[in-house]
Every structure is written in C-alpha cells, then in structure tokens.
Amino acid sequence: MQRKNAIAAERNPAEQWAHNRLKEARLGAWERQHLWGVRIFDFWHRQKGVAVEIDGSTHDAAYDLERDRFAFLRSGIIVLRVPNFDEAAIGDAISHLRHIGPRKARRKTMGGNGERRLLA
C-alpha cells in the first residue's frame, strides 16, 4: 500500500516540488506517503519524528490542526504544514527542521513511555 501511495505522490507536482526542496536541504532520509495509524503523511523523517504535509486549498485548517495536536500529544510527532509551491513556507519548515532534535528525546521529556493522555 505504501509503495502504491508513493507512486501516486510522484505524479503530484506539489509533492515532487517539496521532495526536491527537502532533498536539497540534506536533512537525512525522508519516507514518502508514510502510513501512521490511519494517517498518511506526505513526508516522514523517522529519526526526528517529523511529518511534512503539503497542503492544497482543499484542506480544512481547523480539522488538520486538531489531528496534528493529537499526533503530538499522543506520540510526540511534529507535523509541519506547507502550502503548495510556497517557497517561503518550505524555507521556514527546513529552517525549523534543522533545530528539531530526535523524537526519542522529545518523547522522553513527555513522561511515561512517551505517550500522554490527551487533555480534554
């Protein structure tokens, strides 16, 4: 399933653009169309525990924010959102990525085994 999603992403010009920018940044290995639970992240950096989502105009910002909050509180996953072909936003995301430490360390500071109960 993941390979099928990755092939479809290769046909998406906005995701191909982002893939090229992330590759040029030399931040390590990225997985495309990574499955996490019921979500599929456009780009996933396993060591950092960071997903980069490339968003078109059809995204529901409030819904996405809540899902991203859940991902962080549940597992320490950081989701960075970049609008299609937005050079400034991808530049900001890359800059931010350079300063994010490993997910393992972040989860350790969250307490327990790294997973927290969601706050109501």
PDB file of C-alpha atoms in Angstrom:
ATOM      1  CA  MET A   1       0.000   0.000   0.000  1.00  0.00           C
ATOM      2  CA  GLN A   2       2.767   2.454   0.907  1.00  0.00           C
ATOM      3  CA  ARG A   3       4.577   1.910  -2.414  1.00  0.00           C
ATOM      4  CA  LYS A   4       1.329   2.493  -4.303  1.00  0.00           C
ATOM      5  CA  ASN A   5       0.851   5.787  -2.401  1.00  0.00           C
ATOM      6  CA  ALA A   6       4.457   6.808  -3.116  1.00  0.00           C
ATOM      7  CA  ILE A   7       3.972   6.210  -6.842  1.00  0.00           C
ATOM      8  CA  ALA A   8       0.836   8.364  -6.806  1.00  0.00           C
ATOM      9  CA  ALA A   9       2.770  11.099  -4.957  1.00  0.00           C
ATOM     10  CA  GLU A  10       5.391  11.106  -7.696  1.00  0.00           C
ATOM     11  CA  ARG A  11       2.648  12.254 -10.051  1.00  0.00           C
ATOM     12  CA  ASN A  12       1.712  15.126  -7.737  1.00  0.00           C
ATOM     13  CA  PRO A  13       3.702  18.208  -8.837  1.00  0.00           C
ATOM     14  CA  ALA A  14       3.429  19.962  -5.456  1.00  0.00           C
ATOM     15  CA  GLU A  15       4.747  16.931  -3.597  1.00  0.00           C
ATOM     16  CA  GLN A  16       7.535  16.449  -6.139  1.00  0.00           C
ATOM     17  CA  TRP A  17       8.488  20.121  -5.652  1.00  0.00           C
ATOM     18  CA  ALA A  18       8.593  19.615  -1.854  1.00  0.00           C
ATOM     19  CA  HIS A  19      10.550  16.371  -2.227  1.00  0.00           C
ATOM     20  CA  ASN A  20      13.202  18.216  -4.214  1.00  0.00           C
ATOM     21  CA  ARG A  21      13.454  21.010  -1.607  1.00  0.00           C
ATOM     22  CA  LEU A  22      13.725  18.552   1.285  1.00  0.00           C
ATOM     23  CA  LYS A  23      16.351  16.530  -0.569  1.00  0.00           C
ATOM     24  CA  GLU A  24      18.378  19.683  -1.323  1.00  0.00           C
ATOM     25  CA  ALA A  25      18.302  20.582   2.391  1.00  0.00           C
ATOM     26  CA  ARG A  26      20.254  17.407   3.254  1.00  0.00           C
ATOM     27  CA  LEU A  27      18.401  16.711   6.468  1.00  0.00           C
ATOM     28  CA  GLY A  28      18.608  12.940   6.197  1.00  0.00           C
ATOM     29  CA  ALA A  29      16.275  10.298   4.853  1.00  0.00           C
ATOM     30  CA  TRP A  30      12.627  11.029   4.145  1.00  0.00           C
ATOM     31  CA  GLU A  31       9.912   8.462   3.537  1.00  0.00           C
ATOM     32  CA  ARG A  32       7.133   9.482   1.186  1.00  0.00           C
ATOM     33  CA  GLN A  33       3.493   8.683   1.860  1.00  0.00           C
ATOM     34  CA  HIS A  34       4.270   7.147   5.252  1.00  0.00           C
ATOM     35  CA  LEU A  35       1.421   5.365   6.994  1.00  0.00           C
ATOM     36  CA  TRP A  36       0.988   6.175  10.719  1.00  0.00           C
ATOM     37  CA  GLY A  37      -2.150   4.673  12.210  1.00  0.00           C
ATOM     38  CA  VAL A  38      -4.940   5.808   9.902  1.00  0.00           C
ATOM     39  CA  ARG A  39      -2.972   8.791   8.588  1.00  0.00           C
ATOM     40  CA  ILE A  40      -0.706   9.017   5.608  1.00  0.00           C
ATOM     41  CA  PHE A  41       1.981  11.687   5.910  1.00  0.00           C
ATOM     42  CA  ASP A  42       3.317  13.214   2.685  1.00  0.00           C
ATOM     43  CA  PHE A  43       6.875  13.120   4.071  1.00  0.00           C
ATOM     44  CA  TRP A  44       8.153  11.424   7.202  1.00  0.00           C
ATOM     45  CA  HIS A  45      11.536  11.792   8.947  1.00  0.00           C
ATOM     46  CA  ARG A  46      11.795   8.783  11.238  1.00  0.00           C
ATOM     47  CA  GLN A  47      14.664   9.967  13.471  1.00  0.00           C
ATOM     48  CA  LYS A  48      13.210  13.419  14.087  1.00  0.00           C
ATOM     49  CA  GLY A  49       9.618  12.198  14.304  1.00  0.00           C
ATOM     50  CA  VAL A  50       8.521  14.956  11.959  1.00  0.00           C
ATOM     51  CA  ALA A  51       5.967  14.863   9.180  1.00  0.00           C
ATOM     52  CA  VAL A  52       5.811  17.472   6.434  1.00  0.00           C
ATOM     53  CA  GLU A  53       2.393  17.855   4.866  1.00  0.00           C
ATOM     54  CA  ILE A  54       1.976  19.647   1.565  1.00  0.00           C
ATOM     55  CA  ASP A  55      -1.434  21.285   1.621  1.00  0.00           C
ATOM     56  CA  GLY A  56      -3.594  22.428  -1.242  1.00  0.00           C
ATOM     57  CA  SER A  57      -6.604  24.674  -0.999  1.00  0.00           C
ATOM     58  CA  THR A  58      -8.958  21.806  -0.091  1.00  0.00           C
ATOM     59  CA  HIS A  59      -7.548  21.272   3.402  1.00  0.00           C
ATOM     60  CA  ASP A  60      -9.666  22.072   6.450  1.00  0.00           C
ATOM     61  CA  ALA A  61      -7.220  24.017   8.652  1.00  0.00           C
ATOM     62  CA  ALA A  62      -9.163  23.544  11.913  1.00  0.00           C
ATOM     63  CA  TYR A  63      -9.509  19.792  11.374  1.00  0.00           C
ATOM     64  CA  ASP A  64      -5.844  19.452  10.395  1.00  0.00           C
ATOM     65  CA  LEU A  65      -4.741  21.408  13.469  1.00  0.00           C
ATOM     66  CA  GLU A  66      -6.701  19.083  15.747  1.00  0.00           C
ATOM     67  CA  ARG A  67      -5.267  15.952  14.087  1.00  0.00           C
ATOM     68  CA  ASP A  68      -1.745  17.404  14.336  1.00  0.00           C
ATOM     69  CA  ARG A  69      -2.314  18.224  18.014  1.00  0.00           C
ATOM     70  CA  PHE A  70      -3.437  14.637  18.609  1.00  0.00           C
ATOM     71  CA  ALA A  71      -0.315  13.284  16.861  1.00  0.00           C
ATOM     72  CA  PHE A  72       1.913  15.426  19.054  1.00  0.00           C
ATOM     73  CA  LEU A  73       0.207  14.708  22.358  1.00  0.00           C
ATOM     74  CA  ARG A  74      -0.110  11.005  21.617  1.00  0.00           C
ATOM     75  CA  SER A  75       3.351  10.295  20.225  1.00  0.00           C
ATOM     76  CA  GLY A  76       5.473  13.440  20.089  1.00  0.00           C
ATOM     77  CA  ILE A  77       5.098  13.694  16.320  1.00  0.00           C
ATOM     78  CA  ILE A  78       5.537  17.191  14.939  1.00  0.00           C
ATOM     79  CA  VAL A  79       3.595  17.985  11.777  1.00  0.00           C
ATOM     80  CA  LEU A  80       4.794  20.895   9.658  1.00  0.00           C
ATOM     81  CA  ARG A  81       2.352  22.181   7.052  1.00  0.00           C
ATOM     82  CA  VAL A  82       3.486  23.810   3.821  1.00  0.00           C
ATOM     83  CA  PRO A  83       1.092  25.239   1.216  1.00  0.00           C
ATOM     84  CA  ASN A  84       1.643  24.038  -2.354  1.00  0.00           C
ATOM     85  CA  PHE A  85       4.646  25.704  -4.031  1.00  0.00           C
ATOM     86  CA  ASP A  86       5.141  28.210  -1.178  1.00  0.00           C
ATOM     87  CA  GLU A  87       8.904  28.822  -1.235  1.00  0.00           C
ATOM     88  CA  ALA A  88       8.884  30.939   1.944  1.00  0.00           C
ATOM     89  CA  ALA A  89       6.939  28.281   3.865  1.00  0.00           C
ATOM     90  CA  ILE A  90       9.190  25.407   2.760  1.00  0.00           C
ATOM     91  CA  GLY A  91      12.203  27.545   3.677  1.00  0.00           C
ATOM     92  CA  ASP A  92      10.742  28.176   7.140  1.00  0.00           C
ATOM     93  CA  ALA A  93       9.965  24.467   7.568  1.00  0.00           C
ATOM     94  CA  ILE A  94      13.514  23.489   6.593  1.00  0.00           C
ATOM     95  CA  SER A  95      14.945  26.076   8.979  1.00  0.00           C
ATOM     96  CA  HIS A  96      12.745  24.713  11.757  1.00  0.00           C
ATOM     97  CA  LEU A  97      13.722  21.133  10.912  1.00  0.00           C
ATOM     98  CA  ARG A  98      17.408  21.950  11.402  1.00  0.00           C
ATOM     99  CA  HIS A  99      16.692  22.733  15.065  1.00  0.00           C
ATOM    100  CA  ILE A 100      14.399  19.826  15.929  1.00  0.00           C
ATOM    101  CA  GLY A 101      16.055  17.106  17.947  1.00  0.00           C
ATOM    102  CA  PRO A 102      15.317  13.393  17.764  1.00  0.00           C
ATOM    103  CA  ARG A 103      11.819  12.160  18.503  1.00  0.00           C
ATOM    104  CA  LYS A 104      13.171   9.717  21.065  1.00  0.00           C
ATOM    105  CA  ALA A 105      14.483  12.568  23.251  1.00  0.00           C
ATOM    106  CA  ARG A 106      11.250  14.536  22.828  1.00  0.00           C
ATOM    107  CA  ARG A 107       9.148  11.551  23.863  1.00  0.00           C
ATOM    108  CA  LYS A 108      11.323  11.048  26.928  1.00  0.00           C
ATOM    109  CA  THR A 109      10.552  14.570  28.159  1.00  0.00           C
ATOM    110  CA  MET A 110       6.830  13.921  27.678  1.00  0.00           C
ATOM    111  CA  GLY A 111       6.804  11.406  30.537  1.00  0.00           C
ATOM    112  CA  GLY A 112       5.873   7.771  30.817  1.00  0.00           C
ATOM    113  CA  ASN A 113       6.726   5.795  27.732  1.00  0.00           C
ATOM    114  CA  GLY A 114       6.432   8.897  25.592  1.00  0.00           C
ATOM    115  CA  GLU A 115       2.715   8.734  25.131  1.00  0.00           C
ATOM    116  CA  ARG A 116       0.448  11.109  27.014  1.00  0.00           C
ATOM    117  CA  ARG A 117      -3.237  11.083  27.650  1.00  0.00           C
ATOM    118  CA  LEU A 118      -4.967  13.706  25.597  1.00  0.00           C
ATOM    119  CA  LEU A 119      -6.096  16.734  27.512  1.00  0.00           C
ATOM    120  CA  ALA A 120      -9.792  17.452  27.211  1.00  0.00           C
TER     121      ALA A 120
END
